[in-house]
PDB file of C-alpha atoms in Angstrom:
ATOM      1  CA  UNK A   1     102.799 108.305  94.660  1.00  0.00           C
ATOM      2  CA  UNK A   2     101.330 110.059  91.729  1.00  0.00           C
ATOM      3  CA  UNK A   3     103.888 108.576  89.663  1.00  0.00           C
ATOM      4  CA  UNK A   4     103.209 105.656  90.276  1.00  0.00           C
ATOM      5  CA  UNK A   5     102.028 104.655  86.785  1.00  0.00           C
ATOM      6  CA  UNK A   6     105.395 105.560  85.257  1.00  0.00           C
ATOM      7  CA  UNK A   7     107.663 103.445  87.378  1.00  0.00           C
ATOM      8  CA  UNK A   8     107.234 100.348  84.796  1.00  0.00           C
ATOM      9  CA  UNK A   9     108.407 102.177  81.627  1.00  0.00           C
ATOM     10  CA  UNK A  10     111.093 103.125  84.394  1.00  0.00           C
ATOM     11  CA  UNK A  11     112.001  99.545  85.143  1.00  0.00           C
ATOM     12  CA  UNK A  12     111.941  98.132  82.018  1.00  0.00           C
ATOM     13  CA  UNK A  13     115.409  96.654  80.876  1.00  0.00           C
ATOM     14  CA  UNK A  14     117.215  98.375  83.920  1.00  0.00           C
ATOM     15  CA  UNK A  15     120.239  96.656  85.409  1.00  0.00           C
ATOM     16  CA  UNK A  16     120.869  98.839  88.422  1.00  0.00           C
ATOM     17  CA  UNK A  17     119.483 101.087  90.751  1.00  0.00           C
ATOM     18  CA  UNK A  18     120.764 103.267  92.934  1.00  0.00           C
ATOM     19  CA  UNK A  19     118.580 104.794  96.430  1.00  0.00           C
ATOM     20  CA  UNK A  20     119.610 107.958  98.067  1.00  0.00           C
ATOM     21  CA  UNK A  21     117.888 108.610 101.404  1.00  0.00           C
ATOM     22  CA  UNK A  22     118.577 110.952 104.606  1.00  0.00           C
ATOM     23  CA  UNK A  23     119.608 108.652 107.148  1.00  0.00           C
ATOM     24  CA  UNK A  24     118.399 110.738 109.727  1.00  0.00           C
ATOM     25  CA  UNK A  25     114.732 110.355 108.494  1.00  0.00           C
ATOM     26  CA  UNK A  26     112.960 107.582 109.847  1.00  0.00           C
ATOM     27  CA  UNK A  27     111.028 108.313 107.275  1.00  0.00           C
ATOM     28  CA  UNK A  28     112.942 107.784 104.419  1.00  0.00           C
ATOM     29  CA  UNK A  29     113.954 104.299 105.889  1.00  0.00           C
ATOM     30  CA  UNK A  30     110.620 103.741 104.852  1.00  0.00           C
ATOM     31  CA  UNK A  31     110.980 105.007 101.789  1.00  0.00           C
ATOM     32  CA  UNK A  32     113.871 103.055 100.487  1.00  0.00           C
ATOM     33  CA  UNK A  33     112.037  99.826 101.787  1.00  0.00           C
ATOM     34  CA  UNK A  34     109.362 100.674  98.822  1.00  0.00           C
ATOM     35  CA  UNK A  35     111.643 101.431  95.832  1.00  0.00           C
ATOM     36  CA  UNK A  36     113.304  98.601  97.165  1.00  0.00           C
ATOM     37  CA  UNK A  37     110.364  96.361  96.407  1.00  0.00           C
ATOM     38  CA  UNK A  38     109.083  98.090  93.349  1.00  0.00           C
ATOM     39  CA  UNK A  39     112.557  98.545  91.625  1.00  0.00           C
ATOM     40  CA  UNK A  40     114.506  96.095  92.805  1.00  0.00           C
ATOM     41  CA  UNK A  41     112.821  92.840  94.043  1.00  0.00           C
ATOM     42  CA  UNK A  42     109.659  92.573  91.273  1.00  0.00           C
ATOM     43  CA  UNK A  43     111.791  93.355  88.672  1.00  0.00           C
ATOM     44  CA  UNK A  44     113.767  91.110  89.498  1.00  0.00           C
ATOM     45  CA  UNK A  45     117.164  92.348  89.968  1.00  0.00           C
ATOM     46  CA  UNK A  46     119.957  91.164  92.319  1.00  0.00           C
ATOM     47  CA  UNK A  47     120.914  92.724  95.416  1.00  0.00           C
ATOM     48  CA  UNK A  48     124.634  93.409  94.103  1.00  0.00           C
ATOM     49  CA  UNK A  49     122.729  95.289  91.184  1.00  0.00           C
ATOM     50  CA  UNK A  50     121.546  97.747  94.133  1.00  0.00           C
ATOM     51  CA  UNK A  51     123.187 100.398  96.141  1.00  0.00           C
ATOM     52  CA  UNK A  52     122.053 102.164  98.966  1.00  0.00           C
ATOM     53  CA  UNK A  53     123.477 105.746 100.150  1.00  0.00           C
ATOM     54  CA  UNK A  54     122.791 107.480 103.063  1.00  0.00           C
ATOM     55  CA  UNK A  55     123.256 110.841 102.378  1.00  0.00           C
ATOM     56  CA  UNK A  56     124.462 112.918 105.561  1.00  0.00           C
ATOM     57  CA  UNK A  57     123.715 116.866 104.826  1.00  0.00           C
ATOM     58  CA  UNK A  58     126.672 119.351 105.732  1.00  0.00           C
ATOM     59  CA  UNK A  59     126.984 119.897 109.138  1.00  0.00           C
ATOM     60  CA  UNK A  60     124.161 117.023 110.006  1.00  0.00           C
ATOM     61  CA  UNK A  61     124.182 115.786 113.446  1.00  0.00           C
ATOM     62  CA  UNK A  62     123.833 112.313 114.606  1.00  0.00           C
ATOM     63  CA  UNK A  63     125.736 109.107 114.392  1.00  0.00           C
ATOM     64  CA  UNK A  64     124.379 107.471 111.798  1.00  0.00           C
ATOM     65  CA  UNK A  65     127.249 106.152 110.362  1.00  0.00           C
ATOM     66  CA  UNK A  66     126.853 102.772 112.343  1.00  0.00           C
ATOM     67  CA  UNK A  67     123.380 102.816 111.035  1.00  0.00           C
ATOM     68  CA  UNK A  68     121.912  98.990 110.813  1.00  0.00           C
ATOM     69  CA  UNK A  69     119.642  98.614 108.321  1.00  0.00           C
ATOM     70  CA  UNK A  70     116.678  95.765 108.921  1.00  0.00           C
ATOM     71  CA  UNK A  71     115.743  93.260 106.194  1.00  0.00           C
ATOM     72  CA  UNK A  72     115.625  93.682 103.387  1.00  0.00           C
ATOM     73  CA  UNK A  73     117.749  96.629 102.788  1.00  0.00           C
ATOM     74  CA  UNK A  74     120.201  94.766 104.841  1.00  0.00           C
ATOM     75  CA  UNK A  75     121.248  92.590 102.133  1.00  0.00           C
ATOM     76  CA  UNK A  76     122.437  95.537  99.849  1.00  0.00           C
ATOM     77  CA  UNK A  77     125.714  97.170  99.826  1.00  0.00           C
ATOM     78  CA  UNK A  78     125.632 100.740 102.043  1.00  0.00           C
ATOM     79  CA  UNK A  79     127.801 103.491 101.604  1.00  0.00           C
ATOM     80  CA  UNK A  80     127.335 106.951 103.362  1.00  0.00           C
ATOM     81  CA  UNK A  81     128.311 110.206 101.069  1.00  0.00           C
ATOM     82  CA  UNK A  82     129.384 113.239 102.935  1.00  0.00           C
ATOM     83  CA  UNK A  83     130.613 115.396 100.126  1.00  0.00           C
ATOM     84  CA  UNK A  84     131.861 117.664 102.511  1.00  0.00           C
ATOM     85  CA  UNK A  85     134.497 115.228 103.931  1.00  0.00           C
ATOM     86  CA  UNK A  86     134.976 112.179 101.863  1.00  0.00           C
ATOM     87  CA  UNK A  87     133.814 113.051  97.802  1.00  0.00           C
ATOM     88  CA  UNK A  88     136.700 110.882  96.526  1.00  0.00           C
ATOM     89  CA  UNK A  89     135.368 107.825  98.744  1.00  0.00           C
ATOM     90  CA  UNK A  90     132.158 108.510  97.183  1.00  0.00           C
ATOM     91  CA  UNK A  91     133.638 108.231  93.280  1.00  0.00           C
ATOM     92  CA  UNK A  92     135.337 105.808  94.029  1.00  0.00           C
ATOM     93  CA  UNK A  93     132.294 103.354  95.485  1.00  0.00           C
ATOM     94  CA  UNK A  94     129.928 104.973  92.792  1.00  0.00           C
ATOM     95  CA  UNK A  95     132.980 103.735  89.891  1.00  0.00           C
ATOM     96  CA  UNK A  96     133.625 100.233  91.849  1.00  0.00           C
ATOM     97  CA  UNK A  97     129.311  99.801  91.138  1.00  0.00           C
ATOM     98  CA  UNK A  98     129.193 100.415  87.748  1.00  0.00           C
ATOM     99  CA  UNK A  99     132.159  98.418  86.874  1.00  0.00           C
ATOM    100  CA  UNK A 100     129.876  95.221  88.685  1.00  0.00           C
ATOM    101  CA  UNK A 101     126.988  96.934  86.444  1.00  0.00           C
ATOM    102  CA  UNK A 102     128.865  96.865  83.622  1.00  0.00           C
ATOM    103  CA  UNK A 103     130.542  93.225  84.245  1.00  0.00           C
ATOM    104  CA  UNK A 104     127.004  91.793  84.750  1.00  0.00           C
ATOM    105  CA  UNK A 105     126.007  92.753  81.927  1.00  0.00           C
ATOM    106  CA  UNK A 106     128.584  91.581  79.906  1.00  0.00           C
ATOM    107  CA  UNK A 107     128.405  88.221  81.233  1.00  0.00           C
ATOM    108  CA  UNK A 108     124.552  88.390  80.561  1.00  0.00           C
ATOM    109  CA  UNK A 109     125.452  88.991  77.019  1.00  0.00           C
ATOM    110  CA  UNK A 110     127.847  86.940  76.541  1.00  0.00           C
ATOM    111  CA  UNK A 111     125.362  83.638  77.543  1.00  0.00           C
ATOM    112  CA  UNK A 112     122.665  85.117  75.476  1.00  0.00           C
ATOM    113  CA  UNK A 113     125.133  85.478  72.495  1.00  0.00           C
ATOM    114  CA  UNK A 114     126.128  81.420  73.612  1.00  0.00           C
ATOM    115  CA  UNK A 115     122.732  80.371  73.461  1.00  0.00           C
ATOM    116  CA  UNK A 116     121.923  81.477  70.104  1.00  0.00           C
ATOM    117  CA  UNK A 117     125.019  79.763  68.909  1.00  0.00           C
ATOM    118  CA  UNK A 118     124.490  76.467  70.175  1.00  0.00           C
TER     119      UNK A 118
END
């Protein structure tokens, strides 16, 4: 991607990402395999400071609700937004992440703040 040279003043000091993809595009499987790796696993950042969301268009066809993910997208939490049906289910997921965002980094702080002290 031509962009490619910006993704590490993009990565620097973040403590979450979050990957949007079309689930019915093999294609963007792909995708989210490779921002995966580049934002996620060199940085590194844990899987529980990842989530994935497979976005499902109005009126989009397909079940891919039971979509199974291979490794190593497998390993991060999956939620499917359909802000036709379901936007509260979506807020409330999207909330329920940045409160582990937000809890991680307190605790980060908090044994950074501990180390200095002792």
């Amino acid at each position: 991607s031509r962009f490619e040279t910006c993704w590490p003043a993009l990565t620097k000091d973040s403590n979450g990402v979050i990957i949007i993809f079309n689930p019915e595009l093999p294609s963007h499987l792909k995708e989210a395999e490779m921002w995966y790796s580049c934002f996620v696993q060199q940085q590194p950042l844990l899987d529980s400071q990842c989530l994935l969301v497979a976005h499902h268009k109005p009126g989009s066809a397909g079940d891919t609700e039971n979509l199974s993910l291979g490794y190593p997208l497998n390993k991060v939490k999956l939620i499917h937004s359909n802000l036709e049906e379901d936007p509260e289910d979506v807020r409330v997921e999207f909330m329920k992440y940045f409160r582990s965002i937000i809890t991680l980094i307190n605790e980060s702080r908090e044994r950074e703040e501990m180390s200095i002290i002792s």
